XYZ file of C-alpha atoms in Angstrom:
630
model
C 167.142 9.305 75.354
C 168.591 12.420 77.349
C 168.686 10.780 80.302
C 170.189 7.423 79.123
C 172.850 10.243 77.160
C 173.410 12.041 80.581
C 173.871 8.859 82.115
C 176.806 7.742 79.910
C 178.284 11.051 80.276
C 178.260 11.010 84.117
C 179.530 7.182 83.542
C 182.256 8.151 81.564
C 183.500 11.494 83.887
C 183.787 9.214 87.167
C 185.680 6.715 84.591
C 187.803 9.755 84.024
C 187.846 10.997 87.156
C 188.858 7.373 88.542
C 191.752 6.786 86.208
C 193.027 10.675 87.212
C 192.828 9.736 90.896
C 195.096 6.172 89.765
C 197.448 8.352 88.219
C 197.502 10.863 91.175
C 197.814 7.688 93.673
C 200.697 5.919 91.308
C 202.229 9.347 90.974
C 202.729 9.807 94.462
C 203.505 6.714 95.048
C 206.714 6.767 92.994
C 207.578 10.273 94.672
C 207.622 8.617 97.987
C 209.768 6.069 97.121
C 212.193 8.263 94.715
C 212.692 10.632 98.427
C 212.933 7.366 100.352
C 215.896 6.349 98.012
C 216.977 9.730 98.063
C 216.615 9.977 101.792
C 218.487 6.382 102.087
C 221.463 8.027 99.835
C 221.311 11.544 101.818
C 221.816 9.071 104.752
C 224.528 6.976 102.935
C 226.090 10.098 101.839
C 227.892 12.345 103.739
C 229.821 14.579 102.106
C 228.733 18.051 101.631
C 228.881 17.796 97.762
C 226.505 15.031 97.763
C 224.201 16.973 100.173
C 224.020 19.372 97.727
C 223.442 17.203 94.990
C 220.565 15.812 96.538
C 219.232 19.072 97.581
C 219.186 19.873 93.483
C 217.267 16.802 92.875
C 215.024 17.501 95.537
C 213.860 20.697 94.287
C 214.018 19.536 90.481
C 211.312 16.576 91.557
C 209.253 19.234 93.287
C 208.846 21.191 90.429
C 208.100 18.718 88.208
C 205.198 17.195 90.598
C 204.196 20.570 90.640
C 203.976 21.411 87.183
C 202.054 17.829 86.653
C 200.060 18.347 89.519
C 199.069 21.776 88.139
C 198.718 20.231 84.840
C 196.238 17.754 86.541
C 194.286 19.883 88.251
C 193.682 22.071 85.347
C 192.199 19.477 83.814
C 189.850 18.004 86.412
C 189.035 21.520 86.693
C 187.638 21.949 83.383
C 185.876 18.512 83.709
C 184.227 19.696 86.746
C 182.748 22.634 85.221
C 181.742 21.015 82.169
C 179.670 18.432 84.408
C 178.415 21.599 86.725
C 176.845 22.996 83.315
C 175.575 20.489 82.263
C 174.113 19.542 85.716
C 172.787 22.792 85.662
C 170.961 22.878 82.551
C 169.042 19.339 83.672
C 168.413 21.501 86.566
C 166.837 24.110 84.974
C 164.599 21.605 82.374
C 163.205 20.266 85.245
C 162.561 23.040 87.259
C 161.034 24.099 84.126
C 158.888 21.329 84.030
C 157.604 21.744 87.505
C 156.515 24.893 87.166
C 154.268 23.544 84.289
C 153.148 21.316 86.076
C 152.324 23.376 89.037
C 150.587 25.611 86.561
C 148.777 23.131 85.116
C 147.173 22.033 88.928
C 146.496 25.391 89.706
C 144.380 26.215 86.853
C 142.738 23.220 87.280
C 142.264 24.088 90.806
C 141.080 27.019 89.858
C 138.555 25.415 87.495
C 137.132 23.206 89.623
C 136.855 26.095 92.334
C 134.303 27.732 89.832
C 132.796 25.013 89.318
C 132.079 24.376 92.784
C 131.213 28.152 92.991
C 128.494 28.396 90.189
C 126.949 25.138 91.802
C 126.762 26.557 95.083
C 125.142 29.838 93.020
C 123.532 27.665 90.939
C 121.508 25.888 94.265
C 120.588 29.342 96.093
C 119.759 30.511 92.665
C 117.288 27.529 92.615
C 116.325 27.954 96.411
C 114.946 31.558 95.571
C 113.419 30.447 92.341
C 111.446 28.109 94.418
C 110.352 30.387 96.742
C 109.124 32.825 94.092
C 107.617 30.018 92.336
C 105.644 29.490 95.710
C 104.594 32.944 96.161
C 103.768 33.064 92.303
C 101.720 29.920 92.239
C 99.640 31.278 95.476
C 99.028 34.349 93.697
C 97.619 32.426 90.383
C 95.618 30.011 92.321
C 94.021 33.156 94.387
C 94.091 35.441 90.581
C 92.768 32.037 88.833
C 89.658 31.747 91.797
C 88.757 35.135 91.297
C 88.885 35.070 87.256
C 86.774 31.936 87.875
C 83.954 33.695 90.379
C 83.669 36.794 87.784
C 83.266 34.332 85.030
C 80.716 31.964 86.511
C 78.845 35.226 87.910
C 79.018 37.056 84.197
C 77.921 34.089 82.333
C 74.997 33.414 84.929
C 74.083 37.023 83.657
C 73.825 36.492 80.467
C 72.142 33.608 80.257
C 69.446 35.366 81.929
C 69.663 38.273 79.478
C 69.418 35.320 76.584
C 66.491 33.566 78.610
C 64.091 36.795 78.387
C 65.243 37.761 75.353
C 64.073 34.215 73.945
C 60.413 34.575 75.441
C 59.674 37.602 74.097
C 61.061 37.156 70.811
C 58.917 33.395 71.070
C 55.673 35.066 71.988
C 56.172 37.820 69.014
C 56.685 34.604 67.175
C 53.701 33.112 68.126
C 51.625 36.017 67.454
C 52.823 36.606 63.819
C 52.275 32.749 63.134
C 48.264 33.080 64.598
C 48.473 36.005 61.904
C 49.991 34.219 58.924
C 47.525 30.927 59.752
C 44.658 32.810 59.128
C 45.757 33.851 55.514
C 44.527 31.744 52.367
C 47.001 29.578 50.490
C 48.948 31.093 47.573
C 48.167 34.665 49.012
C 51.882 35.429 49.137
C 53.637 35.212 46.428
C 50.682 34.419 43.444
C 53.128 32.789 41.496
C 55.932 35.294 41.731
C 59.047 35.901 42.745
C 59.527 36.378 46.972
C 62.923 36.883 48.688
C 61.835 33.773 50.589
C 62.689 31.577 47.353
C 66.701 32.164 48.148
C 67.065 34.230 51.169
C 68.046 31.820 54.170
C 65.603 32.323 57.586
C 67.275 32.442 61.273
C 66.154 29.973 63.626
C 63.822 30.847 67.105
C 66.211 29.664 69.309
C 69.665 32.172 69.866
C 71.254 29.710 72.090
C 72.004 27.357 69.444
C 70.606 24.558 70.897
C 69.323 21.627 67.975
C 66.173 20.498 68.973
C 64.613 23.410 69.754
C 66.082 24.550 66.260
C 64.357 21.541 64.708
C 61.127 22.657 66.618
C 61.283 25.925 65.254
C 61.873 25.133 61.257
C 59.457 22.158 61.087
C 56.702 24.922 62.185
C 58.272 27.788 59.730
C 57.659 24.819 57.113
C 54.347 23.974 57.933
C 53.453 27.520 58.057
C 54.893 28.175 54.228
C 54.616 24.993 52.427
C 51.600 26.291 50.875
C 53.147 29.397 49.700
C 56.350 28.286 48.981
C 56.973 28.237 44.841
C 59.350 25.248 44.704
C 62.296 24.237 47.191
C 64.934 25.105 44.554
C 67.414 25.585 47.644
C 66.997 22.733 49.234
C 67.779 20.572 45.898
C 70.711 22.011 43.897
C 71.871 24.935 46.266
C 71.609 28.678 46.571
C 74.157 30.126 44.336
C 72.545 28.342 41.481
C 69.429 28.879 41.541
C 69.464 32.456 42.912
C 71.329 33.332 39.518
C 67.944 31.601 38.100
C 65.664 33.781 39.853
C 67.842 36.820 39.204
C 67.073 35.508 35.084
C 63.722 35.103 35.928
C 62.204 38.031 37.739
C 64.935 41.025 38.507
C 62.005 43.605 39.862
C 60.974 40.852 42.177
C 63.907 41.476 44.075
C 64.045 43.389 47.464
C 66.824 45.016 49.897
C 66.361 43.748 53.381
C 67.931 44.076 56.718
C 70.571 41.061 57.997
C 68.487 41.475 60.885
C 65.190 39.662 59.199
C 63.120 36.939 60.404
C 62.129 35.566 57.067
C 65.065 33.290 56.097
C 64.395 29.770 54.413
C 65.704 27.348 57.068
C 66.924 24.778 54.475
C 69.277 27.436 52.772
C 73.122 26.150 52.871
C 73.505 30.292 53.690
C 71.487 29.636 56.881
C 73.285 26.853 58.061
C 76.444 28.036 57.738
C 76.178 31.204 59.507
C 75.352 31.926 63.093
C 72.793 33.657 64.453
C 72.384 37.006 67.101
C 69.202 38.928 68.399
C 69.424 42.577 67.074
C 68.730 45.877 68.559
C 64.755 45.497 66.963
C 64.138 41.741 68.899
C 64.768 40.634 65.605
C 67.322 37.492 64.816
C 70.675 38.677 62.453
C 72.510 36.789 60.165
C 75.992 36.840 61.350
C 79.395 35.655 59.518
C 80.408 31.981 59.874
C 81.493 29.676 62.609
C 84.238 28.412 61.067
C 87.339 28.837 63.276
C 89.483 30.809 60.985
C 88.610 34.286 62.261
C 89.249 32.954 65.954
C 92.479 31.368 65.156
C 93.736 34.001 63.010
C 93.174 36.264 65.913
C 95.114 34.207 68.280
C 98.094 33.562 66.105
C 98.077 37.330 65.025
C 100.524 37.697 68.063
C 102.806 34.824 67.648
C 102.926 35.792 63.661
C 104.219 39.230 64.729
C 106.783 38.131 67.215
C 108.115 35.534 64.800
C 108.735 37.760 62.380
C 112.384 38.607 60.749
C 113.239 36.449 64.024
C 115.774 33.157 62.811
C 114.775 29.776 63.581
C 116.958 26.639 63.343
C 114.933 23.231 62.246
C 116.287 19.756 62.280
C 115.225 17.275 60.442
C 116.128 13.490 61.465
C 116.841 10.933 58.454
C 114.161 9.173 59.569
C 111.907 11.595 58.733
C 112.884 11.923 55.335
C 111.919 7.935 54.905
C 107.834 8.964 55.851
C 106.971 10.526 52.962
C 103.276 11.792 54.244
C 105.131 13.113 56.882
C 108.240 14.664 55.460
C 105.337 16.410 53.118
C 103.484 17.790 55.745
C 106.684 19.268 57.903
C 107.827 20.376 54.855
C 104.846 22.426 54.125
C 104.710 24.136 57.595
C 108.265 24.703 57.426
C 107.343 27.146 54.122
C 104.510 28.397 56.100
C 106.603 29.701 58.440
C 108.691 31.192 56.092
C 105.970 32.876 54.747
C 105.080 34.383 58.240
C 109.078 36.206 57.727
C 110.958 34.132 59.642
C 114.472 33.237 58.647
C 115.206 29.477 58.696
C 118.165 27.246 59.197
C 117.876 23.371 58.284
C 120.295 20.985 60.283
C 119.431 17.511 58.346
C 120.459 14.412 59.596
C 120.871 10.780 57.754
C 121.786 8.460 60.796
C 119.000 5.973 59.303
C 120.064 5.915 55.525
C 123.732 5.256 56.344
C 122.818 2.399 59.194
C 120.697 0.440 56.306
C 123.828 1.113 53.976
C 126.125 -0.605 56.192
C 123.575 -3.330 57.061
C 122.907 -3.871 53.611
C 126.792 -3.524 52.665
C 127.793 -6.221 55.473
C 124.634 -8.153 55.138
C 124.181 -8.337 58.865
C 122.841 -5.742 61.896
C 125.624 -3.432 62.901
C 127.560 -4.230 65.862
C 126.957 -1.740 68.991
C 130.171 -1.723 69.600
C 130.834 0.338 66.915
C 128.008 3.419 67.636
C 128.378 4.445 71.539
C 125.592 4.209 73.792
C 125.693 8.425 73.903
C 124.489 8.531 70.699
C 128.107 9.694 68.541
C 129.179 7.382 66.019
C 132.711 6.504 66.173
C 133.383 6.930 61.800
C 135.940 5.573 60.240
C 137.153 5.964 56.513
C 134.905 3.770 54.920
C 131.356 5.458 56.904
C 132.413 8.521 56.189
C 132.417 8.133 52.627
C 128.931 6.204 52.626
C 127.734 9.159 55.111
C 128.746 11.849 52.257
C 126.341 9.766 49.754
C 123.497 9.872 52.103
C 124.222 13.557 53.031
C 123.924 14.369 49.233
C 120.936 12.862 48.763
C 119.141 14.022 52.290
C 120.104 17.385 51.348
C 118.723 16.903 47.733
C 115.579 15.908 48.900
C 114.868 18.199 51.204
C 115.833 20.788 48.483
C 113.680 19.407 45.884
C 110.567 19.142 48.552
C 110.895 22.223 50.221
C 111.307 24.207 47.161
C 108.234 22.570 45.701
C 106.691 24.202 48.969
C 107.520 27.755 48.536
C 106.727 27.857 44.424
C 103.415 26.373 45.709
C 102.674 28.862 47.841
C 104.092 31.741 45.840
C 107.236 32.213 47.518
C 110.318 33.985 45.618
C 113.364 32.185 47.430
C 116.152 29.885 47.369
C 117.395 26.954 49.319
C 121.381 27.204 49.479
C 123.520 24.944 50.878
C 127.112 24.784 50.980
C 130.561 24.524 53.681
C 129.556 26.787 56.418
C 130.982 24.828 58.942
C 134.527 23.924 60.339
C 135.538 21.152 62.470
C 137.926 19.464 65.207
C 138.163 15.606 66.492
C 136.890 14.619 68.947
C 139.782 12.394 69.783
C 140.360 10.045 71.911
C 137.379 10.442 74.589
C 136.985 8.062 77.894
C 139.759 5.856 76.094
C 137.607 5.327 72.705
C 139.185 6.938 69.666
C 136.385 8.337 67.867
C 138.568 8.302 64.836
C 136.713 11.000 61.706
C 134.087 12.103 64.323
C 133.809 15.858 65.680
C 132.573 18.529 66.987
C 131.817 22.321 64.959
C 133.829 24.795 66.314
C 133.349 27.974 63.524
C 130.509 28.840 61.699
C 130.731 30.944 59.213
C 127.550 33.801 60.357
C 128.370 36.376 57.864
C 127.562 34.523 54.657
C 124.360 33.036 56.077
C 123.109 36.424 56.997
C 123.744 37.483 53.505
C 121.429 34.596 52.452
C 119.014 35.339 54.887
C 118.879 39.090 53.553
C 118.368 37.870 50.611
C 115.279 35.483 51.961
C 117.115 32.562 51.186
C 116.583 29.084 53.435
C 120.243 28.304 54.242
C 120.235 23.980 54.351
C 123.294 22.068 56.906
C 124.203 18.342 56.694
C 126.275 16.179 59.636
C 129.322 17.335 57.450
C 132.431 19.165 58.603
C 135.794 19.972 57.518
C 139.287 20.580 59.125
C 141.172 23.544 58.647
C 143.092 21.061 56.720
C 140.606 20.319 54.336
C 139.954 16.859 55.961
C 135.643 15.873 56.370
C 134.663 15.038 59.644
C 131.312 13.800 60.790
C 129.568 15.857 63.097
C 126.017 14.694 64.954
C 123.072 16.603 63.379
C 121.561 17.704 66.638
C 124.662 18.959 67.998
C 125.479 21.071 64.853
C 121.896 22.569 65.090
C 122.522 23.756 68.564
C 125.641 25.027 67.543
C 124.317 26.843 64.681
C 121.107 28.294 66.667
C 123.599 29.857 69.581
C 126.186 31.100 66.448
C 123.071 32.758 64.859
C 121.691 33.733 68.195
C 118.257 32.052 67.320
C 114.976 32.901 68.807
C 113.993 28.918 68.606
C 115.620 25.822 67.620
C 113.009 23.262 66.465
C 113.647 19.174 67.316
C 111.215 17.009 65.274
C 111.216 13.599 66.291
C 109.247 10.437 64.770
C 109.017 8.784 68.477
C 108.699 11.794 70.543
C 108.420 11.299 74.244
C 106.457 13.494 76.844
C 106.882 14.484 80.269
C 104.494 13.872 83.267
C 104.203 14.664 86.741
C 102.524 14.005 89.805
C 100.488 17.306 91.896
C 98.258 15.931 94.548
C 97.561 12.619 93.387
C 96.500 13.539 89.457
C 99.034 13.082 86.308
C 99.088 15.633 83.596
C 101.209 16.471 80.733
C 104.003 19.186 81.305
C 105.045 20.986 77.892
C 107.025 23.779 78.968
C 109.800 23.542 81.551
C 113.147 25.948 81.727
C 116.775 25.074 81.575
C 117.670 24.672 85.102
C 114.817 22.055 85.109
C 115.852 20.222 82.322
C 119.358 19.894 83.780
C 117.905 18.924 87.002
C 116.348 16.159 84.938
C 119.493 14.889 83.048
C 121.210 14.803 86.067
C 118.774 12.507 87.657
C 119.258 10.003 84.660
C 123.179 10.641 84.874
C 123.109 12.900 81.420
C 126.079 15.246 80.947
C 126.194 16.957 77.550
C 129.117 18.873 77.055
C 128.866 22.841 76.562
C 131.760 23.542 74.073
C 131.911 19.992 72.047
C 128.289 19.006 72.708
C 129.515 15.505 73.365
C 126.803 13.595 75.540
C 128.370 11.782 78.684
C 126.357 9.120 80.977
C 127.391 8.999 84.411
C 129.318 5.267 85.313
C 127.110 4.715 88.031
C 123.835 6.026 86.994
C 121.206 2.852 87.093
C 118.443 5.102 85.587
C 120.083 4.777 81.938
C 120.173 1.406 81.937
C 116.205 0.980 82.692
C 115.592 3.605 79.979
C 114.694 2.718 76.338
C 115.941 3.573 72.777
C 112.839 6.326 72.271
C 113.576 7.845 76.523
C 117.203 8.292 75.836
C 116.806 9.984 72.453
C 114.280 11.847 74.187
C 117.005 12.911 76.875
C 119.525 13.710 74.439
C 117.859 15.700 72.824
C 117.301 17.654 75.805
C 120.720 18.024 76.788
C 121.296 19.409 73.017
C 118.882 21.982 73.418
C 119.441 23.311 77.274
C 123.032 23.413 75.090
C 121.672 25.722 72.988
C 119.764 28.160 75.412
C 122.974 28.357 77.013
C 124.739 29.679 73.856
C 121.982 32.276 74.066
C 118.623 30.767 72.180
C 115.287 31.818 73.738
C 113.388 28.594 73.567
C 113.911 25.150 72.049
C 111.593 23.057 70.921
C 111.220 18.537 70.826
C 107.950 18.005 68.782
C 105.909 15.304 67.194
C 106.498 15.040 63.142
C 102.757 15.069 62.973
C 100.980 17.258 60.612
C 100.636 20.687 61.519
C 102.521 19.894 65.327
C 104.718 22.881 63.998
C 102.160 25.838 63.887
C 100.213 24.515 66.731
C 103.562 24.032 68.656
C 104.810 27.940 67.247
C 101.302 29.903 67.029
C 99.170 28.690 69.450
C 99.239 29.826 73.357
C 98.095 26.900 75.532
C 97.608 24.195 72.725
C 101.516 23.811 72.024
C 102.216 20.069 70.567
C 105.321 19.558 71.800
C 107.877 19.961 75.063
C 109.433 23.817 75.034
C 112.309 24.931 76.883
C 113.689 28.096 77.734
C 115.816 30.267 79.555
C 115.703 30.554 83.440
C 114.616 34.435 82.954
C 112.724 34.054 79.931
C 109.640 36.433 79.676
C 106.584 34.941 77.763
C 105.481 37.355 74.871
C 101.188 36.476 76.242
C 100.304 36.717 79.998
C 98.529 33.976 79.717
C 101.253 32.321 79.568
C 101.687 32.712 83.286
C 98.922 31.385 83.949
C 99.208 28.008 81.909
C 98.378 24.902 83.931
C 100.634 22.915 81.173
C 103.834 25.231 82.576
C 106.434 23.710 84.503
C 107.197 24.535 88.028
C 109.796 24.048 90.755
C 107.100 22.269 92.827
C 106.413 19.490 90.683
C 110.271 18.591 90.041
C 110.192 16.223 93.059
C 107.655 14.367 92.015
C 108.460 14.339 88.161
C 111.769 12.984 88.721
C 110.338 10.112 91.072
C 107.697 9.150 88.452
């Protein structure tokens, strides 16, 4: 509209300036001819007086042509001006303009120069991780040869140790049986009360092996079935009918050693406890096998690290559908909480408000309508169905999780509440994305307040404007967000389809579980995966075939990766994708080589175990090659 406005003004100053130049012309035209007539009269007349005359009208028209012409030129002057301001001031919009412009392609020169910088970092970076990784592997596989040596040469040890110890505690067996054969039935006890009633015996053989266990207790049978009483411990059990004897006969009792070779074979005490040769060649009742002491031990590390640490969990909708399941993760999740950790839930209801709209249209959804990437483009009438679902996902994990903690004695709250604010997405790759976006605040200061207060703090997929408008935002995304706000030690993935990754080292597959964030963007970029570092929005690459040979479960499985390398680089330590399996949590956060799930960390991430190190399940620059190719 300026334009077309300066354009009629220029238009109408050359119509201006024409008619001024027709006046001019017709102006001087009728000068010319009034001095030709006067010239013709000067001619005609001769006479002095008329000279004279003429003279006087001569310089009467010459002033009055050059008043007018003064008068005229005045004018055009101020026109001219007037047009040289205004020229001016277009002149200065758009040199305005340009320099915008020119602004705008320098900083986005500049951008892509970094860019291009922290690639080329980014590849020597990775050219002198490799060759540490090569020196460090060379040095395992030499460590791991000479850990193996030592072991095979201290166990060969003690097996002999074990072997002599077992033949000379068999032949003091076999003497005190020739002894005890020669003694009459009854002899022992004469109807009394022995410590051999309830007291359980320890097998011959220390190495634990069954048949020559079997061996050994038939002949202890044999060899006191005639002085035996009754087998009251065999039949209803020890505590039982030790309490009997105890009512029976009290002075018939008798303080032995746990190292004692008289224990009844058949007592539930015996079986359940292990056995060890003492200091006197004699065989000691030990505590139990059961592998609580052992796994207590190992965790005892994990437990402390974890501790006052925060951890961000998110829950898919799906999850919430598989009750058994939902149970279960619930439970651990209050475990963990137990162990002092301070938890975030992120919970998602992508399945609940599909079957709503399925249900509400009566037909499947069309794709057109939820992006391949994964973001749902929501308009006004998902949104609202999406706040339903989000009420009730965030209900029931309330109710369940809650049941958790009073179950296991906890003293806490779950809270929940507007933590979050939001922006649009926008109009992205030409597809308005309409009520979906991306967190950009979250609100730190009142979740630490909960957490000092050992409260759970709960999240659902809802945002809102500075406006006050709701906005959905993807539930993985706003967990990565929240886990780099909070600056999490772990964010937590559980998935109900959870792929693994494999690769290929001379000629024999095995499982890799742990991998760091360089190589999981080395693997999204083979399968054209961009996920976007401020927004979180996940991009495919036009031309990457990969994608389109991948499946539902394989992409999911991608995404999720790009959500988490998101947020290591917001500062998280680790991030976890694991099965929804019960008890894949603890084994995935206590354990040290029997984690459930895929892990990823930071490039200079230092594991809290050596042995970490030295895990064949880590994930190494060497194997990339041939991960990617399989």
């Amino acid at each position: 509209k300026e334009e077309e406005r300066w354009i009629k003004e220029q238009k109408k100053i050359n119509e201006e300036k024409l008619k001024a130049k027709a006046e001019i012309s017709e102006a001087k035209r009728r000068l010319k001819e009034d001095v030709q007539q006067m010239e013709a009269e000067r001619k005609k007349a001769r006479v002095n007086e008329e000279r004279r005359w003429i003279e006087d009208q001569d310089q009467l028209v010459q002033k009055r042509f050059e008043k007018r012409l003064a008068e005229e030129r005045n004018k055009f002057n101020a026109e001219i001006s007037q047009a040289k301001k205004n020229l001016k001031e277009e002149i200065q919009q758009m040199e305005e303009e340009r320099a915008r412009a020119r602004a705008q392609k320098e900083s986005q020169w500049l951008e892509n120069q970094n860019l291009l910088a922290e690639e080329r970092l980014e590849d020597l970076l990775s050219e002198e991780r490799t060759k540490l990784n090569k020196e460090l592997s060379q040095t395992k596989k030499t460590m791991q040869e000479e850990n193996d040596r030592l072991k095979a040469e201290k166990l060969r040890a003690e097996e002999a140790l074990v072997e002599e110890r077992l033949r000379l505690r068999l032949a003091e067996f076999k003497e005190e049986q020739d002894d005890q054969s020669t003694l009459k039935p009854g002899s022992m006890n004469n109807g009394t009360l022995s410590t051999n009633d309830f007291l359980p015996q320890r097998s011959m053989n220390p190495t634990n092996d069954d048949s020559k266990r079997n061996v050994h207790i038939e002949d202890l049978q044999t060899n006191n079935l005639s002085s035996s009483p009754e087998p009251t411990l065999a039949s209803n059990g020890f505590k039982e009918n030790a309490s009997d004897a105890l009512a029976a006969d009290v002075e018939a009792l008798e303080l032995i050693s746990m190292c004692q070779a008289e224990f009844d074979q058949e007592s539930p005490i015996y079986n359940s406890h292990a056995t060890s040769i003492g200091e006197n060649g004699g065989l000691c009742l030990l505590p139990t096998e059961y592998p609580f002491v052992s796994l207590l031990r190992d965790s005892s590390p994990y437990i402390v690290n974890h501790r006052h640490s925060t951890i961000v969990y998110h829950i898919p909708g799906d999850l919430i559908s598989n009750v058994a399941r939902f149970n279960s993760v619930m439970d651990d999740i209050a475990l963990t909480w137990l162990f002092g950790m301070k938890i975030v839930i992120s919970v998602g209801c992508r399945k609940q408000v599909m079957q709503r709209l399925e249900r509400l249209h009566k037909e499947e959804i069309d794709s057109g309508k939820v992006s391949k990437l994964g973001i749902r483009i929501t308009n006004s009438e998902t949104l609202r169905i999406l706040e339903e679902e989000a009420g009730f996902c965030r209900f029931e994990v309330e109710r369940l999780l809650n049941r958790c903690l009073r179950n296991k004695g906890a003293d806490c709250n779950v809270v929940s509440g507007c933590f979050i604010t939001a922006k649009k997405f926008g109009v992205v790759d030409g597809v308005d994305y309409q009520l979906t976006g991306y967190p950009t605040t979250l609100q730190t200061d009142r979740i630490n307040r909960f957490h000092s207060r050992n409260d759970v703090v709960l999240l659902t997929p809802l945002g809102f404007t500075k406006d006050g408008d709701a906005l959905n935002i993807h539930s993985e995304a706003l967990a990565a967000f929240t886990a780099g706000a909070l600056k999490a030690s772990k964010v937590v993935y559980f998935s109900s389809n959870p792929m693994i990754l494999r690769g290929s080292t001379d000629d024999s597959k095995q499982r890799i579980q742990m991998i760091q964030r360089s190589n999981a963007l080395q693997i999204l970029s083979h399968h054209g995966l961009n996920v976007n570092s401020k927004t979180g929005f996940p991009r495919w690459r036009e031309n990457a075939n990969l994608a389109h040979n991948l499946d539902h479960d394989q992409q999911a499985m991608l995404l999720k990766m790009g959500w988490a390398s998101m947020a290591i680089e917001r500062g998280v330590e680790r991030a976890h994708i694991i099965d929804c399996e019960d008890g894949a949590l603890l084994e995935e956060l206590f354990t040290a080589r029997r984690g459930y799930g895929t892990c990823i960390s930071q490039d200079d991430y230092e594991a809290p175990h050596p042995e970490d190190w030295n895990d064949d399940l880590s994930f190494t620059d060497e194997a990339i090659a041939d991960m990617l190719e399989q």
